Coordinates of N, CA, C and O in Angstrom, one line a residue:
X1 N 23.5 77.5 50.8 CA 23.8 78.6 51.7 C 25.1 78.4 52.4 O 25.4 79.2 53.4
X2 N 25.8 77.6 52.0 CA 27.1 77.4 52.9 C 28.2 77.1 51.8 O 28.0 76.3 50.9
X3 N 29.3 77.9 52.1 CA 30.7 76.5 51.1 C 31.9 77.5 51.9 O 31.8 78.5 52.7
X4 N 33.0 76.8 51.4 CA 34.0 76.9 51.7 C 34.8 77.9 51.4 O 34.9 78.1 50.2
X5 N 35.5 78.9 52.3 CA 35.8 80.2 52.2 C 37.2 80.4 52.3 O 37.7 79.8 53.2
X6 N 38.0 81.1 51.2 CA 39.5 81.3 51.7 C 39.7 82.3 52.5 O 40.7 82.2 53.1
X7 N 39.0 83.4 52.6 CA 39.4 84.4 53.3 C 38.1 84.9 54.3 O 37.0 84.5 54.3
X8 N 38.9 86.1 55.0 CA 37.4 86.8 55.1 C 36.7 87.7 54.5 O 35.5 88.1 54.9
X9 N 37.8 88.0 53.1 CA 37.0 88.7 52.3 C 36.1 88.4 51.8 O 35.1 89.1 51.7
X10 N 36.3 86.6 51.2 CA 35.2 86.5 50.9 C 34.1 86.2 51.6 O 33.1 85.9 50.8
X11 N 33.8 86.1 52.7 CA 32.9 85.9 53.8 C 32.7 87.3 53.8 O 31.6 87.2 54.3
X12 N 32.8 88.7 53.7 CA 32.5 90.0 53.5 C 31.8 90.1 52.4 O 30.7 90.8 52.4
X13 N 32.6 89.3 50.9 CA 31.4 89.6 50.1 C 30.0 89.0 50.5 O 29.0 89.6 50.3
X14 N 30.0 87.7 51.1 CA 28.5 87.0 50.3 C 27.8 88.0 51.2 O 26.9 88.6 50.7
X15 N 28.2 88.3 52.4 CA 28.0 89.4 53.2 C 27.1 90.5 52.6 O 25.9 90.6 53.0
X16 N 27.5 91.1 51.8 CA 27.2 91.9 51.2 C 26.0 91.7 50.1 O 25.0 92.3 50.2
X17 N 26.4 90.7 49.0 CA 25.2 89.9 48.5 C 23.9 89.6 49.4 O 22.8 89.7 49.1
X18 N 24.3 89.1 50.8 CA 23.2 88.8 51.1 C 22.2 90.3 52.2 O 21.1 90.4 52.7
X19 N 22.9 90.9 52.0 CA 22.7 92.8 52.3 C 21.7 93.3 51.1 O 20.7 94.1 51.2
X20 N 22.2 92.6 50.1 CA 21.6 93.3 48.6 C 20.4 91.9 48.3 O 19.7 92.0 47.3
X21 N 20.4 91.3 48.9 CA 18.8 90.3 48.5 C 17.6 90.9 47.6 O 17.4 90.7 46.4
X22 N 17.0 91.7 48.4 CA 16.0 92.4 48.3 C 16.4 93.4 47.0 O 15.3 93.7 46.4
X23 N 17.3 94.0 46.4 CA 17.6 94.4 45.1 C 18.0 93.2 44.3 O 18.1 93.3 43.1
X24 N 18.2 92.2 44.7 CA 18.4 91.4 43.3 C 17.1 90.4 43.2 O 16.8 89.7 42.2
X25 N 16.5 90.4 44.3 CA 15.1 89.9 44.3 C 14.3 90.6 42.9 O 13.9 90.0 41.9
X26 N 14.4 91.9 43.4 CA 13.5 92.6 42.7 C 13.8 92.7 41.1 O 12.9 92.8 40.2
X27 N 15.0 92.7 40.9 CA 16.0 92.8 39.8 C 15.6 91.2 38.5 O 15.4 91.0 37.3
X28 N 15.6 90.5 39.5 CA 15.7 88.9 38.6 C 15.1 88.0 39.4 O 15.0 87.8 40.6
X29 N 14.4 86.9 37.9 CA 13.5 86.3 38.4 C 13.8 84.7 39.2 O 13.1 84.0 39.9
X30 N 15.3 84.6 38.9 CA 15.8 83.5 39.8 C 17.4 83.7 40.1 O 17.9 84.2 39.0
X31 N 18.2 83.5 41.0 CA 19.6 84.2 40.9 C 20.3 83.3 42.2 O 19.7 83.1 43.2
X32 N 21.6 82.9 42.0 CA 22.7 82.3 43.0 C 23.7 82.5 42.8 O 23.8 83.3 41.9
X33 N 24.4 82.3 43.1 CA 25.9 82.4 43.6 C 26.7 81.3 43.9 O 26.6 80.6 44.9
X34 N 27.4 81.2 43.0 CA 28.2 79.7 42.9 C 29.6 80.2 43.3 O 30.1 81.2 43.0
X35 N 30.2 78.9 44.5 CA 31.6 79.0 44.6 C 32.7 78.5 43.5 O 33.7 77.9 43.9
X36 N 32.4 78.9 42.5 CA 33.9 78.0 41.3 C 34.9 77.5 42.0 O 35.7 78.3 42.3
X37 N 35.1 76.3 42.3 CA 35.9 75.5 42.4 C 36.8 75.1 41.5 O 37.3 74.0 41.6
X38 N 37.3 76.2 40.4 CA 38.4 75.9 39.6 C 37.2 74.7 38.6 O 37.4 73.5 38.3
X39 N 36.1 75.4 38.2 CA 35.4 74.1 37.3 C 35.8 74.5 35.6 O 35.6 75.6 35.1
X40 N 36.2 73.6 35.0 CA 36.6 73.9 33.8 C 35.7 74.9 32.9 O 36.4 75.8 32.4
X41 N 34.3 74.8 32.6 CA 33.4 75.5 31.9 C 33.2 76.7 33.0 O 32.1 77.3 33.0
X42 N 34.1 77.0 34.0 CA 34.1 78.2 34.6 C 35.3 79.6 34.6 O 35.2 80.7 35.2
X43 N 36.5 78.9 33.7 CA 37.5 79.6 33.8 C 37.4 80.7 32.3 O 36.8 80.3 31.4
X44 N 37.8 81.7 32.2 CA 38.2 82.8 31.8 C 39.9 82.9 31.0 O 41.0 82.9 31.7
X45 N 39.9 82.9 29.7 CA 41.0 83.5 29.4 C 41.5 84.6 28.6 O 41.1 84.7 27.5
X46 N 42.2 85.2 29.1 CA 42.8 86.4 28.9 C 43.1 86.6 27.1 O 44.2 86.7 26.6
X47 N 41.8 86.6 26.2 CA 42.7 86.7 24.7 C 43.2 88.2 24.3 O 43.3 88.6 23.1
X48 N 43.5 88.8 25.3 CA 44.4 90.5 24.7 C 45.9 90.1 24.5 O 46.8 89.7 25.3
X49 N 45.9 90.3 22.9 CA 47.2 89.7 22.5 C 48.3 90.6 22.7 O 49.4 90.1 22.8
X50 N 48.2 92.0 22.9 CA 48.9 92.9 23.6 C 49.1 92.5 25.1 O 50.1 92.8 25.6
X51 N 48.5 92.0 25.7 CA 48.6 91.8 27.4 C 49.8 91.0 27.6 O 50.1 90.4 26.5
X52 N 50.8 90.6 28.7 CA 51.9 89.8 29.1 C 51.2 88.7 29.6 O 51.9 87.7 29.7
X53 N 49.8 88.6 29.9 CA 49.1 87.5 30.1 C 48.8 86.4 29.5 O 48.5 85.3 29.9
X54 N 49.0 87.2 28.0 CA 47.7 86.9 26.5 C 47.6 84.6 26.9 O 48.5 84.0 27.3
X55 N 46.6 84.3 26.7 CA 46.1 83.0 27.1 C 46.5 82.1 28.9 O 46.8 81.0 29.1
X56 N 46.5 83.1 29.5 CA 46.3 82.8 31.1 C 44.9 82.4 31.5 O 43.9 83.0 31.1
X57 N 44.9 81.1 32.4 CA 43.5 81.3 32.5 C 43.6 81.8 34.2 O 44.5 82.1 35.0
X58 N 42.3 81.7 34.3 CA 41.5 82.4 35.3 C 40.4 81.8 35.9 O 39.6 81.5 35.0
X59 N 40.1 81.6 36.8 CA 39.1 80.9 37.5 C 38.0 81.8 38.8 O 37.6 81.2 39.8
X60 N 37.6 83.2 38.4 CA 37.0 84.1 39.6 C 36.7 83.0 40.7 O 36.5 81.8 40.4
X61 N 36.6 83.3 41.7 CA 36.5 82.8 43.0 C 34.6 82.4 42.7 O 34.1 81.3 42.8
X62 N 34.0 83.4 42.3 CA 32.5 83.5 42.3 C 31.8 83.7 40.9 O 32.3 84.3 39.9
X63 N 30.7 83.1 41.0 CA 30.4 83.2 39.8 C 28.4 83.4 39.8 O 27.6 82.5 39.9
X64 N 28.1 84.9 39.7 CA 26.7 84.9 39.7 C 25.9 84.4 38.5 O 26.3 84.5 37.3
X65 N 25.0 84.0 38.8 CA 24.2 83.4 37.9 C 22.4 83.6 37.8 O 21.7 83.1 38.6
X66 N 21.9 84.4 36.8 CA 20.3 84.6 37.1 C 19.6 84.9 36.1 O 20.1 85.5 35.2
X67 N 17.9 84.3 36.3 CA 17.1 84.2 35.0 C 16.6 86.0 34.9 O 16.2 86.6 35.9
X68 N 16.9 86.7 33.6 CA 15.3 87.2 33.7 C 13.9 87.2 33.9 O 13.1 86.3 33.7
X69 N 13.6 88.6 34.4 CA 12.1 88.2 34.5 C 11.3 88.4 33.5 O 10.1 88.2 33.7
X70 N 12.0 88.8 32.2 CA 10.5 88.9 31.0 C 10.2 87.9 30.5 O 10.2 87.8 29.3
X71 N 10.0 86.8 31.2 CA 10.1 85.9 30.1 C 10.5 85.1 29.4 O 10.0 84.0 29.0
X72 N 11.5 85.7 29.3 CA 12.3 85.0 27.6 C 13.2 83.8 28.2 O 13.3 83.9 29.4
X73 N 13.9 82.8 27.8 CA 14.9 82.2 28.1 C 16.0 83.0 28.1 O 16.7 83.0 27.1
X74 N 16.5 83.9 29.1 CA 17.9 84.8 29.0 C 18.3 84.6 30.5 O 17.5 84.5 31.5
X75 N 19.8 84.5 30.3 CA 20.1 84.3 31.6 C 21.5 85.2 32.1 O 22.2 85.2 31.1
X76 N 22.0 85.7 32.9 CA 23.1 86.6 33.1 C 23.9 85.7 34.1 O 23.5 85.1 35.1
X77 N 25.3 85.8 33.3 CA 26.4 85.1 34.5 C 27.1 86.1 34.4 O 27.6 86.6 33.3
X78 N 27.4 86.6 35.7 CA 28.7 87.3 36.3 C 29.9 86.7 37.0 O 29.7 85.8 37.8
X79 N 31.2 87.1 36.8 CA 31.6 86.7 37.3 C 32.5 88.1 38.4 O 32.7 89.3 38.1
X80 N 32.8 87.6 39.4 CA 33.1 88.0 40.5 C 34.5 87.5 41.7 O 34.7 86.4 42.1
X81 N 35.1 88.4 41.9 CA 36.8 88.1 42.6 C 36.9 88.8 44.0 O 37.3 90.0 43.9
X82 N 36.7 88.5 44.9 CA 37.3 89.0 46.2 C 39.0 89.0 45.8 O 39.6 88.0 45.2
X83 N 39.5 90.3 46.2 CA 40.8 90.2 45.9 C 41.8 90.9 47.2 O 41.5 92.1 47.3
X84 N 42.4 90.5 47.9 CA 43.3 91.2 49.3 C 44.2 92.2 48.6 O 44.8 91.9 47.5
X85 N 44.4 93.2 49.0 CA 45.3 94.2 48.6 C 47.0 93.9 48.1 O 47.7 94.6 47.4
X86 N 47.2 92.8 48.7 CA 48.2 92.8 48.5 C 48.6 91.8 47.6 O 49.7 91.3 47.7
X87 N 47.7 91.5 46.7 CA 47.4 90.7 45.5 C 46.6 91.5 44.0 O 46.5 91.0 42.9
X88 N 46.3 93.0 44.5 CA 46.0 93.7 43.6 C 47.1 93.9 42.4 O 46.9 93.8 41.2
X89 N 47.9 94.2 42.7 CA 48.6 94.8 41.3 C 49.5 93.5 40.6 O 50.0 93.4 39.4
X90 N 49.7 92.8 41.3 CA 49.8 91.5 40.9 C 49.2 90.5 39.7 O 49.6 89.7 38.9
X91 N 47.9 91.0 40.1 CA 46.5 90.3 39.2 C 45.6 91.3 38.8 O 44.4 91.2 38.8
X92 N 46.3 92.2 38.5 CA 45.6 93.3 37.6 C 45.3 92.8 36.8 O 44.0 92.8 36.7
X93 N 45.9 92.0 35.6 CA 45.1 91.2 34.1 C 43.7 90.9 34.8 O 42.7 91.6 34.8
X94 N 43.8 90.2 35.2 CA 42.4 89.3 35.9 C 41.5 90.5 36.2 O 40.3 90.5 36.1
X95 N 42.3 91.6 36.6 CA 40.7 92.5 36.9 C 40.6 93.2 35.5 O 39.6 93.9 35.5
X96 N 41.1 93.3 34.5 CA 41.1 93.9 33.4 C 40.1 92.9 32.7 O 39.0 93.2 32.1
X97 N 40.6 91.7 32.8 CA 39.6 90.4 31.7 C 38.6 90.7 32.6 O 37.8 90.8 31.6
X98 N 38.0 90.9 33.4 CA 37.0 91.1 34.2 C 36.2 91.7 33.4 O 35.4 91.2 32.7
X99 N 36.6 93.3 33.8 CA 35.9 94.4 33.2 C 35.9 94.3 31.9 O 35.0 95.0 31.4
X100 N 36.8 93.7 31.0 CA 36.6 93.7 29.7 C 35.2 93.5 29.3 O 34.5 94.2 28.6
X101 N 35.1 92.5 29.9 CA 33.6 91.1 29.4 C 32.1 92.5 29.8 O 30.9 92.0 29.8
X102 N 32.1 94.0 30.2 CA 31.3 94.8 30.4 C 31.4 95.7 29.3 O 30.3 96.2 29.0
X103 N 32.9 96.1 28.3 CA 33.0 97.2 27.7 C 32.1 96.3 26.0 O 31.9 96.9 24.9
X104 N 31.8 95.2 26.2 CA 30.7 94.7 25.1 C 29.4 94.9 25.6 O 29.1 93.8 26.2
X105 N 28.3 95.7 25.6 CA 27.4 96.2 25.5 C 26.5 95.1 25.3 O 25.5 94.9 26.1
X106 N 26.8 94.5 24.2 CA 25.8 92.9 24.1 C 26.3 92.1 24.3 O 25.7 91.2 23.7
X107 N 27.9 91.3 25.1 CA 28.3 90.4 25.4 C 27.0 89.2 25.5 O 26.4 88.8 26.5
X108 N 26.9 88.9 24.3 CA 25.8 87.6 24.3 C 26.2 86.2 23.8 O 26.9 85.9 22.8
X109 N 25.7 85.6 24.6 CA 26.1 83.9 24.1 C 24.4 83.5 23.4 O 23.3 83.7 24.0
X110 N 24.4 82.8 22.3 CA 23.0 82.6 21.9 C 23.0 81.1 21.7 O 24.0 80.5 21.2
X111 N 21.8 80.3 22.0 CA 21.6 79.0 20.8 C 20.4 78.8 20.1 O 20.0 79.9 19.8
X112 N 19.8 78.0 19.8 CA 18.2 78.3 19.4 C 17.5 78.7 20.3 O 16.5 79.4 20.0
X113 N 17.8 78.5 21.3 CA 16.8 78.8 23.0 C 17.1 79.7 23.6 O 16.3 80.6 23.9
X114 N 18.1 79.9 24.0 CA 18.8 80.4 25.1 C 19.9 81.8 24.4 O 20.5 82.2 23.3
X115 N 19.8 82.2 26.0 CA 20.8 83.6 25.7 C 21.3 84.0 27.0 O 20.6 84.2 28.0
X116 N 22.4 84.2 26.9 CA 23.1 84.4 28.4 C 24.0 85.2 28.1 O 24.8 84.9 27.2
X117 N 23.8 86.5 28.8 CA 24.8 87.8 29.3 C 25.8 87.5 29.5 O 25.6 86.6 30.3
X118 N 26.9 87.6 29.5 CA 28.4 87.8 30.1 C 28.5 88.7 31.0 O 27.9 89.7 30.8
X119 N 29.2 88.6 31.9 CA 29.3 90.3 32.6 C 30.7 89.8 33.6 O 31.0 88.7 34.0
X120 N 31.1 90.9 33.9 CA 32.5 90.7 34.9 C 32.3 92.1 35.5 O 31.8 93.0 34.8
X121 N 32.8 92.3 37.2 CA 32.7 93.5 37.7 C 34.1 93.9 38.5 O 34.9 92.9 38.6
X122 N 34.5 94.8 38.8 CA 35.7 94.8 39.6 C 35.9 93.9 40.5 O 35.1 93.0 40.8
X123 N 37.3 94.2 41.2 CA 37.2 93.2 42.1 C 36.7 93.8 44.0 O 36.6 94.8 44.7
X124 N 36.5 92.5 43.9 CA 35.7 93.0 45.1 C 37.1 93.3 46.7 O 38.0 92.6 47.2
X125 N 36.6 94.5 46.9 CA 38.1 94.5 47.7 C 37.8 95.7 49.4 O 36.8 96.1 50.0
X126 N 38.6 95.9 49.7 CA 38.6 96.7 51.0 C 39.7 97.8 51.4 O 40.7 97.0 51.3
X127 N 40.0 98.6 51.6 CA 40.9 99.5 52.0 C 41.4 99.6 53.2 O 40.8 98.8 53.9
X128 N 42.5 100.5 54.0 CA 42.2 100.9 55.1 C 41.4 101.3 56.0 O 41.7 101.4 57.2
X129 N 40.1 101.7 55.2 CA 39.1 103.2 55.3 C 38.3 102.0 55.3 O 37.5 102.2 56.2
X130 N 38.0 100.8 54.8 CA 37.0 99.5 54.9 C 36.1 100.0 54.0 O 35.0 99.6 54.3
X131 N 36.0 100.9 52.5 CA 35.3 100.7 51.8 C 35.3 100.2 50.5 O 36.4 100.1 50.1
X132 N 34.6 100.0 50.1 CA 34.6 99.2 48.6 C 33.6 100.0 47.4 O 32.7 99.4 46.8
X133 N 33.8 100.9 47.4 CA 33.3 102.2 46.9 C 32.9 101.7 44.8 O 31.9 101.6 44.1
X134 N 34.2 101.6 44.5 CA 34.2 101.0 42.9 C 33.5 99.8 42.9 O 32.5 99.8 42.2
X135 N 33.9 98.5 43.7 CA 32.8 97.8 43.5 C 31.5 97.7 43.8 O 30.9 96.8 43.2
X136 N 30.9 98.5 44.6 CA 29.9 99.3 44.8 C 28.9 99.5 43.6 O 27.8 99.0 43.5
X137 N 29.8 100.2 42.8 CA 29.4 101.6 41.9 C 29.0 100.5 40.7 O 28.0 100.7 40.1
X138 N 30.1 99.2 40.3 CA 29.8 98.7 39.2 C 28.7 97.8 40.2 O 27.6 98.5 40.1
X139 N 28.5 97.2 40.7 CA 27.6 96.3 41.1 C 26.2 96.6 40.7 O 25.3 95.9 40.2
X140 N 26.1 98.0 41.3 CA 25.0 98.7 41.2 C 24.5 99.0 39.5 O 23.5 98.8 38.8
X141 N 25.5 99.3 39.4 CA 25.2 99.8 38.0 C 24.9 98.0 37.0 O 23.8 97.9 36.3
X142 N 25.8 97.1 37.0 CA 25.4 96.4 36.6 C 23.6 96.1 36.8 O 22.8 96.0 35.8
X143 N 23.1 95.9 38.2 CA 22.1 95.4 38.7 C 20.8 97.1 37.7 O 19.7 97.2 37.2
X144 N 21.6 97.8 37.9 CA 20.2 98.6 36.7 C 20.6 98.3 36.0 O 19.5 98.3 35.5
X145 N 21.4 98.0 35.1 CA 21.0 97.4 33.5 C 20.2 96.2 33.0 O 19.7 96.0 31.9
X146 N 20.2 95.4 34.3 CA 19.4 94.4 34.1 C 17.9 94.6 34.4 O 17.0 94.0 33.9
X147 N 17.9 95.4 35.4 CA 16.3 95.9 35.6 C 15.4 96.6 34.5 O 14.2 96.7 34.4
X148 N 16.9 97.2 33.6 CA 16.1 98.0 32.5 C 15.9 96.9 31.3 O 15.6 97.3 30.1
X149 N 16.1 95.5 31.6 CA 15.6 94.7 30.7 C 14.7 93.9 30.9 O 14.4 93.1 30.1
X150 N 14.3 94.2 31.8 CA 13.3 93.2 32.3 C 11.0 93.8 32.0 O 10.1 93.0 32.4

């Protein structure tokens, strides 16, 4: 329940996460939130060979992590970026590889046992107006797709 924060954004998100408990409660049958510390089996790279990025890596700040509840051995990792505005268009690739990892429908990792979701959501951010409307909208939306698998 505690780690180490660069900003206050990110202390807005867990904020937020911990606002939404009770929907991810209900959503999944075990679920946390890891601070990525830049951990190697946690970074992201950019393979759009069209992009100026193409093999950049990436390390999201946050990285959700949770069992379903039917059952099965399936597990969903999200990853997740508090981002300050004035770092947005700068690291647009990063929010693109993001949302990429959602426009695959079955982003599945399999082994004989196991199966874990991929998923990336926008970034998590604030305006003048203090809303976060888009990340909102995917958050949400991610969180019913997983309800409808359950």
């Amino acid at each position: 329940d505690q780690c180490l924060l660069d900003s206050g954004l990110e202390k807005e998100f867990l904020e937020f996460i911990d606002n939404n408990k009770s929907i991810l409660d209900e959503t999944f049958k075990n679920w946390l939130i890891i601070r990525n510390e830049q951990y190697e089996n946690l970074a992201l790279y950019d393979n759009n060979k069209q992009s100026a990025c193409y093999a950049e890596r990436f390390f999201p700040d946050f990285v959700f992590w949770a069992e379903l509840k039917n059952g099965e051995n399936v597990a969903v990792e999200c990853f997740i970026e508090p981002k300050g505005e004035v770092l947005i268009q700068k690291d647009k690739w990063k929010e693109n590889l993001l949302k990429s990892l959602c426009l695959n429908k079955e982003n599945l990792l399999e082994n004989k046992k196991d199966k874990i979701y991929l998923e990336g959501l926008c970034f998590y951010r604030t305006n003048e107006n203090n809303n976060n409307e888009e990340f909102e909208q995917s958050f949400y939306q991610f969180i019913n797709k997983y309800k409808n698998k359950n």
